[in-house]
Amino acid sequence: MRGVSLSVALVAAALFAGALSAHVRLINSGNGRPLYWSNPANIGITISSQGSDNLPDQSDLWAMRGSIASWNRATGTSAQLVEDTAAASQARTDWAADDLHLMMFDETNSSGYLPPGSGIVAVTPVWFVSGGRIIDADVLFNGRTFSFTTSGQSGSFDVEDVATHELGHLLGLDHSGCVGASLYPYVSPGMTLHRSISSDDEHGLRDAYPSGSRASISGTVRRASGNSPLAGAYVVVRSSAGRTVASALTASTGTFQINGLASDTYVLYATPLDFPVSSANLTAGRTVQVDFQSTVHGAVAVLQGQQVAVGDVVVDADTSFSLGRNFDPLPLQAVIDRTRVLSLHGVDLWPGSTLEAGDPAVQVGVLSWQGNQVLFDVSVPSGAAAGHVDLIATSPFGERSILCGALELVPVAPSITAVTPAEANIGGGELLTITGRHFSPGLRLVLGDRVYTDGVVGGCSVIDSNTVQLTCAPTAGGTYDVVAIDVTGVEGRLASGFQFVAQPSIQSLFPPAGAAAGGTLVTIVGNGFVSGSSVSIDGISQSDATVVDTSRLHFTTEPGVLGGPFLVEILNPGGAIATAAFSYVAQADPNLTAVDPAESGTQGAVPVTLHGSGFNPTSVVTFGADPNDGTGGSICSSVNFIDAQTLEVIVPAHASGVVSILVSDPSSGQATVLPAAFTYRSSGGGGGCAAVRGIEPPRARTLLEGTWWMLAALVGAHVLTRSRVQPRIATQK
């Protein structure tokens, strides 16, 4: 599908020739050292804000966050992905920088890793030093060649499914031979089962970054004929409940160790890594032998923290009989409490063969054997645990082929029938009740660009299997699908099921009255104003309403009828309305045009003349009032009415700065504001200059002492450049 193989300059590979091999890890192909993060508890991830050109709704954000959350749910490991949500980081595109681990869509192959015809859906370049320490890793989606979706669009790849796989590589894990794992190398359009990590993926993290005491099983895989060890044999354990748990790849000496196990009695088996996953899907530098057939070693009991050595695992001779190919849509989905008809391809799948599940409670009924294909139905009992189940095919001659994790058992997908209420304000805070069926603990509820996870602070609460409740967060206005995603990754969706509307609210309307002849500039302060909001007074549209921002709107009144107060309505495009009141009076509005003089000291107490029109003997003058709502400021205690065009006032004291001047008429409610009309100067002193002694040129020794770090950095950069190389991209589907 979309992996990478990585290499550095060759170092002595023999150093690790006899080491035990555990989970399939990315390795330095030159010396076999597994790749790792030195600080796994804080691996930074940044999701690019530029998004995908297929997803203008930016739903890729919540999809990628779902992938991060899926890996972070793993237990028994110290690894943790930490998202950097800083806008400055999200705006960056320099993904190759070591300080940024970016998830982004490469729409033009600017990276050079995604040439036309390569078939790579996504790639994770990983940079590391020869010892295996990872210094940078980034996830690049092939937006040039492929389309991506978060809503199941036909022919497109699911963002969360692909992202979960790639984050496994970023963490240092290689492709898995378990076809149910998120790190299975292939993907099909519409596939969503890799959204959640498998038990095998989780054990990979436990192997790379262990935390706590866990059991392990170790041994050596050998041929029945000759007793020679097998390199690169795929060894798997299955739980007593019949679920595929964990795997490892044997070292060149045939040794293996499966780590991170809980107490249980496991079935241990070895199978060749030939179909559908092969050595071509793994990091270069491994030896993988496949000339043997799937062989069950038997039951192995382990206790908590116990290290169990099983000795030799002896495998049977090779056979052409095999089950599963990479063009099968793996894993196959098997729904709990349902029966489904499925098919798989392979070789020598002839009548007389048998097919069974690793969990005997899962019933498999073969409908037909067709040589290169088998058609069968799978019935999963009610109450069965979710997880992955092997399929085991046996030929009429006793030959065996085990397809590891072939079935993924998932619950019936959740379904949503209604959301009450069906809309909320963009400011959030509304309690929503989602009704439907098959809701289960750990559910994620996606609404707009927000993800609400059951049991998480600020998330949702699964009340019962039919009810979920949440308090919605602030969300951009629009109509959205409501999506319920089970922890297994299956989802249910109510298309266009909810609307966030900009519900306007009004805190003040200023001035509250104006001339009946019209022409009064009115400012409304509040919240939820959006482009396209309209204003009417007593049903008459005010034609020049302008939204300054979400909290401020102004308009100039049309002529109206004397009287009031009349109803003022702000109507947002979504239909939400906020109301206030406005009155019309007969006299013309006051209009302040000039101030003389226009400055004084902060103590005030100087005469100033105001020029304009519409003044009267009851006019009130305020210095420093808020020009949006007329509040605040210092009222002049002395106002002398000269005529309708002139007022003389004594300036009140005020802090230094530039302020507005408000002239209002208390009897009518009319007012005029001249913003930035007057300057209060603070008293202050002057300045001066002084001569200073010149700085003598530094000695040569001082220069070297001051720049030694630059020389060291250059040397270090040279060494680093030599010891880290670009990933080589493997051909993928």
XYZ file of C-alpha atoms in Angstrom:
733
model
C 0.000 0.000 0.000
C 2.117 2.823 1.236
C 5.187 1.961 3.247
C 8.842 2.822 3.007
C 12.059 0.882 3.132
C 14.964 2.704 4.676
C 18.739 2.350 4.638
C 21.956 3.948 5.843
C 25.588 3.369 4.939
C 26.516 -0.262 5.522
C 27.813 -1.134 8.990
C 28.762 -4.570 10.396
C 25.490 -6.508 10.076
C 27.035 -9.533 11.818
C 26.719 -7.729 15.143
C 23.083 -8.801 15.348
C 23.271 -12.140 13.575
C 22.316 -14.161 16.639
C 19.832 -11.799 18.262
C 16.241 -12.759 18.988
C 13.764 -11.202 16.577
C 10.559 -9.738 17.998
C 7.748 -7.775 16.380
C 8.420 -6.650 12.813
C 10.164 -3.298 13.257
C 11.614 -0.834 10.785
C 15.360 -1.468 10.734
C 18.555 0.098 9.513
C 19.081 -2.232 6.556
C 22.829 -1.826 6.856
C 23.227 -3.183 10.378
C 19.828 -4.556 11.373
C 19.307 -2.132 14.231
C 15.597 -1.407 14.873
C 14.492 2.208 14.559
C 13.212 4.008 17.640
C 12.364 7.393 19.163
C 14.600 8.402 22.054
C 11.678 10.155 23.787
C 8.662 7.998 22.872
C 6.410 9.535 25.530
C 6.305 12.829 23.622
C 6.389 12.287 19.869
C 5.122 15.508 18.343
C 2.648 15.425 15.463
C 1.408 18.417 13.476
C -1.575 18.213 11.115
C -1.160 20.620 8.217
C -3.837 23.303 8.005
C -3.718 23.292 4.201
C -5.719 20.044 4.133
C -6.765 18.101 1.054
C -8.227 19.593 -2.093
C -10.832 16.794 -1.906
C -12.013 17.937 1.544
C -12.899 21.637 1.641
C -14.729 21.038 4.930
C -11.374 20.255 6.611
C -12.771 16.975 7.906
C -9.279 15.540 7.446
C -8.486 17.192 10.791
C -10.817 15.026 12.849
C -9.969 11.950 10.778
C -6.238 12.302 11.480
C -6.929 13.062 15.122
C -8.883 9.821 15.259
C -5.778 7.998 14.014
C -3.620 9.655 16.659
C -6.160 8.685 19.330
C -6.225 5.081 18.106
C -2.478 4.648 18.666
C -2.637 6.526 21.961
C -5.203 4.033 23.280
C -2.564 1.290 23.230
C -1.664 -0.027 26.692
C 1.550 -1.497 28.047
C 3.686 1.005 26.156
C 5.347 4.321 26.914
C 4.758 5.649 23.382
C 2.447 8.649 23.039
C 1.707 10.904 20.062
C 1.212 14.543 21.062
C -0.472 16.901 18.600
C 0.943 20.402 18.148
C -2.121 22.589 17.491
C -0.258 25.908 17.254
C -1.453 27.796 14.177
C 2.115 28.695 13.244
C 3.124 25.020 13.217
C 0.049 23.916 11.265
C 0.722 26.568 8.606
C 4.218 25.222 7.901
C 4.948 23.109 4.824
C 8.660 22.438 5.413
C 7.934 18.840 6.359
C 11.580 17.779 5.988
C 12.623 19.968 8.941
C 13.724 17.859 11.919
C 11.693 19.925 14.403
C 8.400 19.253 12.607
C 6.671 15.879 12.161
C 3.960 16.842 9.715
C 0.890 15.057 8.331
C 0.016 16.720 5.031
C -1.402 16.183 1.549
C 1.153 16.494 -1.240
C -1.059 17.637 -4.120
C 1.768 18.292 -6.615
C 4.499 15.774 -5.685
C 6.560 18.628 -4.311
C 8.208 16.015 -2.062
C 9.432 13.964 -5.020
C 8.262 10.722 -3.358
C 4.962 10.388 -5.225
C 5.631 10.224 -8.983
C 2.747 9.419 -11.354
C 2.148 5.707 -11.736
C 3.869 4.736 -8.486
C 0.643 3.490 -6.864
C 1.708 4.889 -3.491
C -1.329 6.145 -1.582
C 0.776 7.686 1.195
C 4.364 7.550 2.363
C 6.203 8.122 5.633
C 9.814 9.223 5.099
C 11.798 8.392 8.238
C 15.237 9.898 8.920
C 17.528 8.201 11.417
C 21.139 7.900 12.484
C 23.048 4.645 12.060
C 22.264 3.462 15.594
C 18.550 3.519 14.702
C 17.489 6.664 16.579
C 14.776 8.441 14.590
C 15.353 12.165 14.167
C 12.453 12.981 11.856
C 9.393 11.344 10.323
C 6.473 12.790 8.367
C 3.309 11.470 6.718
C 2.626 12.536 3.120
C -0.659 11.683 1.385
C -0.571 11.308 -2.400
C -3.125 13.984 -3.261
C -1.757 14.262 -6.782
C -2.791 10.777 -7.890
C -5.534 9.705 -5.497
C -8.663 11.193 -3.968
C -9.423 11.014 -0.257
C -12.640 10.978 1.719
C -14.016 11.050 5.249
C -17.570 10.229 4.188
C -17.247 7.023 2.193
C -17.139 8.608 -1.264
C -16.867 5.881 -3.879
C -13.410 5.318 -5.339
C -11.649 7.363 -2.659
C -9.362 6.339 0.191
C -10.465 6.864 3.770
C -8.205 9.442 5.431
C -8.355 7.895 8.887
C -7.693 4.386 7.589
C -4.574 5.502 5.696
C -3.374 7.834 8.461
C -3.499 5.079 11.102
C -1.295 2.877 8.944
C 1.254 5.628 8.289
C 1.471 6.642 11.943
C 2.540 3.067 12.664
C 5.561 3.638 10.420
C 6.226 6.997 12.040
C 6.353 5.166 15.378
C 8.991 2.807 13.962
C 6.958 -0.271 12.987
C 7.318 -2.147 9.709
C 4.561 -3.800 7.703
C 2.864 -6.730 9.391
C 2.173 -10.211 8.099
C -1.163 -10.093 9.940
C -3.656 -9.106 7.249
C -5.992 -7.636 9.879
C -3.382 -5.251 11.235
C -3.390 -1.542 10.445
C 0.166 -2.132 9.234
C -0.990 -4.602 6.574
C 0.703 -3.236 3.413
C -2.326 -2.901 1.135
C -5.472 -0.803 1.081
C -8.565 -0.566 -1.086
C -10.763 2.476 -1.743
C -13.532 2.582 0.831
C -11.644 0.431 3.370
C -12.139 1.643 6.961
C -11.186 -1.391 9.060
C -7.614 -0.120 9.544
C -8.872 2.956 11.398
C -8.432 1.139 14.704
C -5.165 -0.581 15.519
C -5.191 -4.341 15.963
C -3.816 -6.367 18.852
C -0.809 -7.122 16.654
C -0.164 -3.380 16.133
C -0.491 -2.761 19.866
C 2.017 -5.498 20.640
C 4.372 -3.888 18.158
C 4.359 -0.751 20.293
C 4.840 -2.827 23.439
C 7.852 -4.461 21.856
C 9.388 -1.133 20.746
C 8.522 0.923 23.836
C 7.564 -1.407 26.707
C 5.964 -0.226 29.923
C 5.149 -2.485 32.859
C 5.658 -6.197 33.317
C 4.433 -8.469 30.529
C 5.021 -12.064 29.536
C 6.899 -13.304 26.470
C 7.282 -16.481 24.430
C 10.553 -17.342 22.706
C 11.908 -20.212 20.670
C 13.541 -21.312 17.432
C 11.803 -22.284 14.191
C 13.396 -25.310 12.488
C 12.629 -27.541 9.526
C 11.335 -31.043 10.186
C 13.782 -32.272 7.596
C 17.378 -31.555 8.553
C 16.574 -29.507 11.667
C 18.022 -26.369 10.054
C 16.801 -22.992 11.390
C 14.426 -20.863 9.345
C 15.167 -17.152 8.922
C 12.262 -14.767 8.477
C 9.550 -17.252 9.447
C 6.398 -15.518 10.664
C 5.446 -16.707 14.166
C 2.010 -15.899 15.596
C 0.125 -16.450 18.854
C -3.632 -16.810 19.092
C -5.479 -16.303 22.399
C -7.630 -18.874 24.148
C -10.608 -16.834 22.906
C -9.495 -17.483 19.315
C -8.259 -13.943 18.601
C -5.041 -13.175 16.731
C -2.844 -11.484 19.348
C 0.765 -10.859 18.329
C 3.517 -11.909 15.959
C 7.257 -11.867 15.360
C 9.677 -12.551 12.527
C 12.534 -14.959 13.203
C 16.145 -13.792 13.054
C 18.717 -15.361 10.727
C 19.274 -18.071 13.351
C 15.564 -18.934 13.430
C 15.079 -17.445 16.893
C 12.065 -15.337 17.852
C 10.535 -13.634 20.867
C 6.950 -12.404 21.136
C 6.738 -9.738 23.828
C 4.069 -7.823 25.726
C 1.734 -10.756 26.412
C -0.913 -11.028 29.115
C -1.555 -14.210 31.097
C -3.296 -16.775 28.864
C -2.925 -20.082 27.102
C -1.954 -19.321 23.533
C -1.902 -21.338 20.333
C 1.515 -20.843 18.701
C 2.069 -21.374 14.990
C 4.532 -20.487 12.244
C 3.566 -19.579 8.700
C 5.539 -18.499 5.614
C 5.547 -14.820 4.705
C 4.781 -15.379 1.032
C 1.136 -14.463 0.354
C -0.411 -11.938 0.589
C 2.439 -10.233 2.507
C 5.963 -11.013 1.365
C 9.533 -9.919 2.012
C 9.073 -7.276 -0.699
C 6.797 -5.435 1.741
C 9.443 -5.229 4.463
C 12.504 -3.104 5.142
C 15.426 -4.171 2.990
C 18.181 -6.160 4.704
C 16.141 -9.093 6.009
C 16.366 -12.745 5.088
C 12.897 -14.268 4.680
C 12.535 -17.979 3.922
C 9.147 -19.251 2.801
C 9.764 -22.859 1.732
C 7.612 -24.453 4.440
C 3.896 -24.658 5.206
C 1.781 -23.237 8.020
C 2.416 -25.375 11.096
C 0.729 -25.278 14.497
C 3.164 -25.841 17.359
C 0.458 -26.169 20.021
C -0.700 -24.591 23.267
C 1.640 -22.454 25.357
C 0.544 -21.303 28.826
C 2.092 -18.145 30.268
C 1.561 -16.261 33.521
C 1.839 -12.521 34.147
C 5.402 -11.386 33.512
C 6.628 -14.915 32.767
C 9.305 -15.525 30.125
C 8.450 -18.847 28.456
C 10.924 -20.626 26.171
C 9.219 -23.246 23.996
C 12.385 -24.640 22.435
C 12.096 -25.727 18.822
C 9.057 -25.012 16.672
C 9.322 -27.647 13.934
C 7.568 -26.840 10.649
C 6.360 -29.083 7.857
C 7.569 -29.238 4.269
C 6.611 -26.665 1.685
C 3.397 -26.859 -0.353
C 1.791 -24.863 -3.143
C -1.530 -24.881 -1.265
C -2.177 -21.325 -0.045
C -5.002 -18.997 0.978
C -5.257 -15.222 0.411
C -3.878 -12.727 -2.100
C -3.110 -9.004 -1.878
C -5.997 -8.139 -4.210
C -8.468 -9.565 -1.695
C -10.074 -6.756 0.385
C -8.360 -7.784 3.619
C -9.270 -8.055 6.367
C -12.720 -9.437 5.591
C -15.417 -7.867 7.726
C -17.503 -10.287 9.804
C -20.338 -8.646 11.725
C -21.208 -9.945 15.191
C -24.654 -11.596 15.309
C -24.802 -11.661 11.508
C -24.001 -14.013 8.609
C -22.079 -12.769 5.565
C -20.970 -14.381 2.311
C -17.264 -13.802 1.619
C -14.548 -15.020 -0.722
C -10.782 -15.413 -0.867
C -8.322 -16.252 -3.612
C -5.397 -18.649 -3.498
C -3.806 -21.713 -5.106
C -5.015 -25.346 -5.209
C -8.271 -24.521 -3.445
C -10.059 -27.663 -4.659
C -13.148 -29.540 -3.463
C -12.401 -31.769 -0.520
C -10.516 -28.994 1.258
C -11.816 -27.562 4.543
C -11.972 -24.028 5.920
C -12.345 -23.086 9.576
C -11.909 -20.072 11.840
C -9.334 -19.751 14.603
C -12.265 -19.178 16.952
C -14.439 -22.327 16.795
C -17.483 -20.287 17.832
C -17.269 -18.497 14.474
C -18.950 -20.816 12.002
C -17.586 -21.060 8.451
C -19.657 -22.752 5.755
C -17.964 -23.354 2.404
C -20.234 -22.732 -0.573
C -17.756 -23.679 -3.290
C -14.091 -24.471 -3.949
C -13.015 -23.143 -7.353
C -9.288 -23.873 -7.576
C -8.109 -20.278 -7.298
C -10.966 -19.086 -5.077
C -13.186 -20.215 -2.227
C -16.690 -18.862 -1.584
C -17.986 -19.218 1.969
C -20.280 -17.740 4.578
C -19.296 -16.666 8.092
C -21.690 -16.618 11.035
C -20.578 -14.775 14.174
C -22.529 -15.513 17.351
C -24.184 -12.801 19.390
C -21.961 -11.538 22.176
C -18.711 -12.485 20.458
C -15.764 -10.228 21.273
C -14.493 -7.926 18.561
C -11.030 -8.619 17.183
C -9.207 -10.574 14.498
C -9.640 -14.244 13.746
C -7.428 -16.488 11.616
C -8.789 -18.542 8.733
C -7.303 -22.033 8.410
C -7.536 -23.935 5.129
C -6.619 -27.627 4.907
C -6.255 -29.503 1.608
C -7.532 -33.061 1.022
C -3.890 -34.167 1.510
C -3.537 -32.536 4.932
C -1.624 -29.488 3.726
C -2.366 -26.365 5.749
C -2.437 -22.604 5.035
C -3.249 -20.105 7.784
C -4.246 -16.571 6.841
C -3.366 -14.560 9.946
C -6.119 -12.193 11.149
C -8.162 -12.696 7.985
C -11.516 -11.936 9.626
C -12.155 -8.771 11.577
C -15.104 -9.243 13.913
C -16.914 -5.946 14.373
C -20.194 -4.976 16.012
C -23.200 -3.890 14.009
C -22.433 -0.373 12.838
C -24.071 2.394 14.876
C -26.973 4.220 13.276
C -28.333 7.698 14.003
C -32.008 8.530 13.639
C -32.242 12.055 15.109
C -30.433 14.888 16.888
C -32.436 17.015 19.334
C -32.420 19.957 18.924
C -31.501 19.865 15.248
C -29.576 23.140 15.335
C -27.436 25.188 17.702
C -25.695 28.514 17.833
C -22.149 28.671 16.450
C -21.069 29.744 19.934
C -21.848 26.250 21.258
C -23.015 25.396 24.758
C -26.188 23.566 23.645
C -26.968 20.145 25.162
C -27.681 17.720 22.312
C -29.298 14.310 22.492
C -28.459 11.870 19.692
C -30.780 8.917 19.307
C -30.187 5.791 17.271
C -28.983 2.228 17.738
C -25.854 0.235 18.562
C -24.003 2.942 20.476
C -21.231 1.459 22.631
C -18.603 2.697 25.126
C -15.679 4.521 23.546
C -17.849 5.861 20.723
C -16.654 8.940 18.842
C -19.303 11.424 17.728
C -18.187 13.751 14.915
C -20.025 17.041 14.462
C -18.537 19.645 12.149
C -14.802 19.830 12.789
C -15.197 18.555 16.350
C -14.797 15.045 17.707
C -16.588 14.138 20.930
C -15.244 10.940 22.514
C -17.186 8.990 25.088
C -15.751 9.333 28.566
C -13.305 12.117 27.667
C -13.588 15.591 29.206
C -15.400 17.786 26.703
C -16.533 14.696 24.803
C -19.822 12.816 24.694
C -21.563 10.360 27.008
C -23.056 7.081 25.851
C -26.178 6.933 28.032
C -27.293 3.594 26.620
C -27.145 1.725 23.319
C -29.747 4.079 21.863
C -28.722 7.446 23.352
C -25.697 9.738 23.328
C -25.520 13.202 24.850
C -23.000 15.995 24.435
C -22.626 19.731 24.906
C -21.570 21.169 21.574
C -18.449 23.309 21.316
C -18.160 26.513 19.235
C -18.310 25.462 15.581
C -18.340 27.273 12.263
C -21.794 27.819 10.820
C -23.114 25.266 8.320
C -25.001 22.030 7.849
C -23.095 18.891 8.820
C -23.339 15.131 8.751
C -23.505 13.588 12.219
C -21.113 10.623 12.388
C -20.907 7.952 15.097
C -17.694 5.892 14.930
C -17.287 2.729 16.991
C -13.906 1.945 18.573
C -13.446 -0.712 15.874
C -13.739 1.953 13.159
C -17.199 1.080 11.802
C -19.460 4.079 11.511
C -23.010 5.299 11.109
C -23.921 8.641 9.594
C -26.955 10.949 9.526
C -26.449 13.002 6.383
C -27.015 16.751 6.858
C -28.337 15.894 10.295
C -27.353 19.044 12.149
C -26.967 22.754 11.542
C -24.849 25.294 13.346
C -26.376 28.711 12.859
C -25.032 32.120 13.706
C -27.576 33.107 16.345
C -27.150 36.867 16.666
C -27.515 38.632 19.985
C -27.634 42.375 20.665
C -25.942 44.025 23.616
C -26.471 47.646 22.551
C -27.907 49.772 19.750
C -26.492 53.296 19.541
C -27.943 55.827 19.247
C -31.388 54.503 20.202
C -33.173 57.262 18.218
C -32.688 59.251 15.034
C -34.285 61.698 12.654
C -37.423 60.558 10.842
C -35.825 61.911 7.682
C -33.251 59.079 7.928
C -29.497 59.273 7.647
C -28.667 58.316 11.268
C -25.522 56.194 11.580
C -26.405 53.372 14.005
C -23.917 50.896 15.525
C -25.073 47.560 16.953
C -22.783 45.682 19.334
C -23.427 42.031 20.132
C -22.418 38.558 18.892
C -23.036 36.171 16.024
C -23.101 38.676 13.173
C -22.067 37.138 9.858
C -21.591 38.273 6.300
C -25.028 38.628 4.730
C -26.788 39.676 7.931
C -29.590 42.143 7.204
C -31.345 44.792 9.328
C -34.913 46.067 9.296
C -36.788 48.676 11.387
C -40.540 48.218 11.681
C -40.334 45.863 8.692
C -38.452 48.353 6.508
C -35.111 47.012 5.237
C -32.089 49.150 6.007
C -30.186 48.880 2.762
C -26.569 49.567 3.775
C -26.106 47.237 6.773
C -22.409 46.380 7.093
C -20.965 43.645 9.280
C -17.673 44.952 10.658
C -16.970 41.699 12.537
C -18.919 39.044 14.445
C -19.583 41.500 17.305
C -20.214 44.772 15.463
C -22.564 45.911 12.740
C -23.527 49.384 11.546
C -26.095 50.867 9.171
C -27.537 54.237 8.141
C -31.270 54.551 8.692
C -33.807 54.879 5.925
C -36.609 57.498 6.406
C -39.166 56.322 8.960
C -42.419 57.225 10.685
C -42.356 59.497 13.742
C -42.711 57.627 17.006
C -41.599 54.343 18.400
C -39.915 52.495 19.777
C -40.050 50.303 16.673
C -38.783 46.735 16.349
C -35.252 46.401 14.997
C -34.465 42.929 13.615
C -31.084 41.498 12.641
C -31.610 38.495 10.362
C -28.700 36.111 9.738
C -28.541 34.052 6.515
C -29.462 30.893 8.442
C -32.737 32.475 9.560
C -31.779 33.350 13.144
C -33.034 36.726 14.423
C -32.054 39.137 17.192
C -34.142 42.191 18.118
C -33.776 45.664 19.635
C -35.692 48.965 19.554
C -35.317 52.320 17.728
C -37.372 55.514 17.701
C -37.841 58.250 15.098
C -38.030 61.926 16.128
C -38.873 65.073 14.185
C -35.723 67.123 14.690
C -32.540 66.620 12.738
C -29.749 64.587 14.324
C -26.828 66.440 15.915
C -23.689 66.300 13.830
C -20.274 67.112 15.281
C -17.757 68.007 12.568
C -14.827 69.873 14.206
C -13.144 70.718 17.518
C -11.045 73.834 18.191
C -8.516 73.446 19.728
C -8.187 69.665 19.483
C -5.782 69.030 22.372
C -4.981 69.834 25.977
C -3.131 68.479 28.969
C -4.567 65.588 30.946
C -5.851 67.988 33.599
C -8.261 69.582 31.106
C -9.911 72.792 32.386
C -9.423 74.626 29.075
C -12.186 76.051 26.824
C -12.912 74.254 23.536
C -15.365 75.097 20.749
C -17.370 72.381 19.034
C -18.666 72.944 15.483
C -21.427 71.121 13.677
C -25.220 71.197 13.451
C -28.344 70.138 15.314
C -27.096 71.252 18.753
C -29.591 72.467 21.374
C -29.485 73.947 24.918
C -29.852 70.479 26.504
C -26.926 68.883 24.598
C -24.587 66.794 26.731
C -20.903 66.528 25.766
C -18.703 63.589 26.775
C -14.985 63.194 26.151
C -13.650 59.622 25.765
C -16.973 57.788 25.309
C -16.968 54.442 23.448
C -17.920 55.409 19.873
C -19.718 52.064 19.407
C -22.236 52.327 22.236
C -21.751 55.802 23.791
C -20.780 54.446 27.203
C -17.952 55.605 29.448
C -15.894 58.771 29.189
C -15.903 62.043 31.152
C -18.910 64.395 30.929
C -18.266 68.118 30.541
C -19.581 69.994 33.579
C -19.770 73.240 31.620
C -21.539 73.352 28.236
C -22.456 76.743 26.728
C -25.009 76.643 23.896
C -24.073 79.371 21.398
C -26.345 78.280 18.548
C -27.391 75.113 16.709
C -23.959 75.023 15.057
C -21.766 75.908 18.044
C -21.094 74.711 21.585
C -18.437 75.962 24.002
C -17.278 73.510 26.662
C -14.650 73.230 29.395
C -12.541 70.115 28.785
C -12.797 67.544 31.626
C -9.701 65.813 32.995
C -8.791 62.528 31.305
C -5.880 60.158 30.906
C -3.457 60.848 28.078
C -4.306 59.616 24.616
C -6.595 60.216 21.653
C -10.302 60.105 22.492
C -13.706 60.551 20.898
C -16.195 63.341 21.613
C -19.880 62.522 22.004
C -22.716 65.055 21.721
C -26.047 63.613 22.850
C -29.598 64.777 23.462
C -30.999 63.051 26.584
C -34.580 64.004 25.771
C -34.680 62.429 22.300
C -31.937 59.801 22.516
C -30.153 61.225 19.469
C -26.388 61.445 19.422
C -23.325 62.070 17.291
C -19.762 60.839 17.852
C -16.568 62.159 16.340
C -13.987 59.373 16.857
C -10.341 60.244 17.611
C -11.334 63.897 17.842
C -9.255 65.100 20.783
C -5.771 64.462 22.174
C -4.808 64.586 25.833
C -1.087 65.212 26.229
C 0.814 63.962 29.230
C 3.415 66.271 30.765
C 6.994 65.090 30.238
C 10.636 66.090 30.041
C 13.029 66.404 27.158
C 15.978 64.343 26.026
C 19.689 64.546 25.465
C 22.733 62.666 24.267
C 25.967 61.373 25.707
C 29.326 60.221 24.353
C 30.338 56.583 24.903
C 33.676 54.825 24.606
C 34.244 52.860 21.406
C 34.601 49.054 21.562
C 38.046 47.787 20.606
C 38.305 44.979 18.018
C 38.266 41.566 19.689
C 41.400 39.459 19.772
C 41.620 36.402 17.521
C 41.382 34.073 20.550
C 38.167 35.772 21.598
C 36.663 35.223 18.161
C 37.422 31.508 18.253
C 36.075 31.197 21.765
C 32.868 32.879 20.715
C 32.303 30.768 17.615
C 33.452 27.290 18.657
C 29.844 26.131 18.703
C 29.429 27.132 15.068
C 32.388 24.975 14.079
C 31.051 22.088 16.143
C 27.631 22.460 14.559
C 29.151 22.354 11.080
C 31.116 19.215 11.911
C 28.049 17.650 13.504
C 25.926 18.497 10.490
C 28.486 16.838 8.217
C 28.468 13.658 10.275
C 24.676 13.649 10.422
C 24.405 14.135 6.670
C 26.649 11.129 6.113
C 24.778 8.916 8.544
C 21.220 9.574 7.464
C 19.899 8.984 3.988
C 16.649 9.414 2.185
C 14.104 6.612 2.341
C 13.833 4.406 -0.705
C 10.225 3.910 -1.687
C 9.016 0.366 -2.185
C 6.558 -0.289 -4.991
C 3.122 -0.348 -3.411
C -0.467 -0.809 -4.391
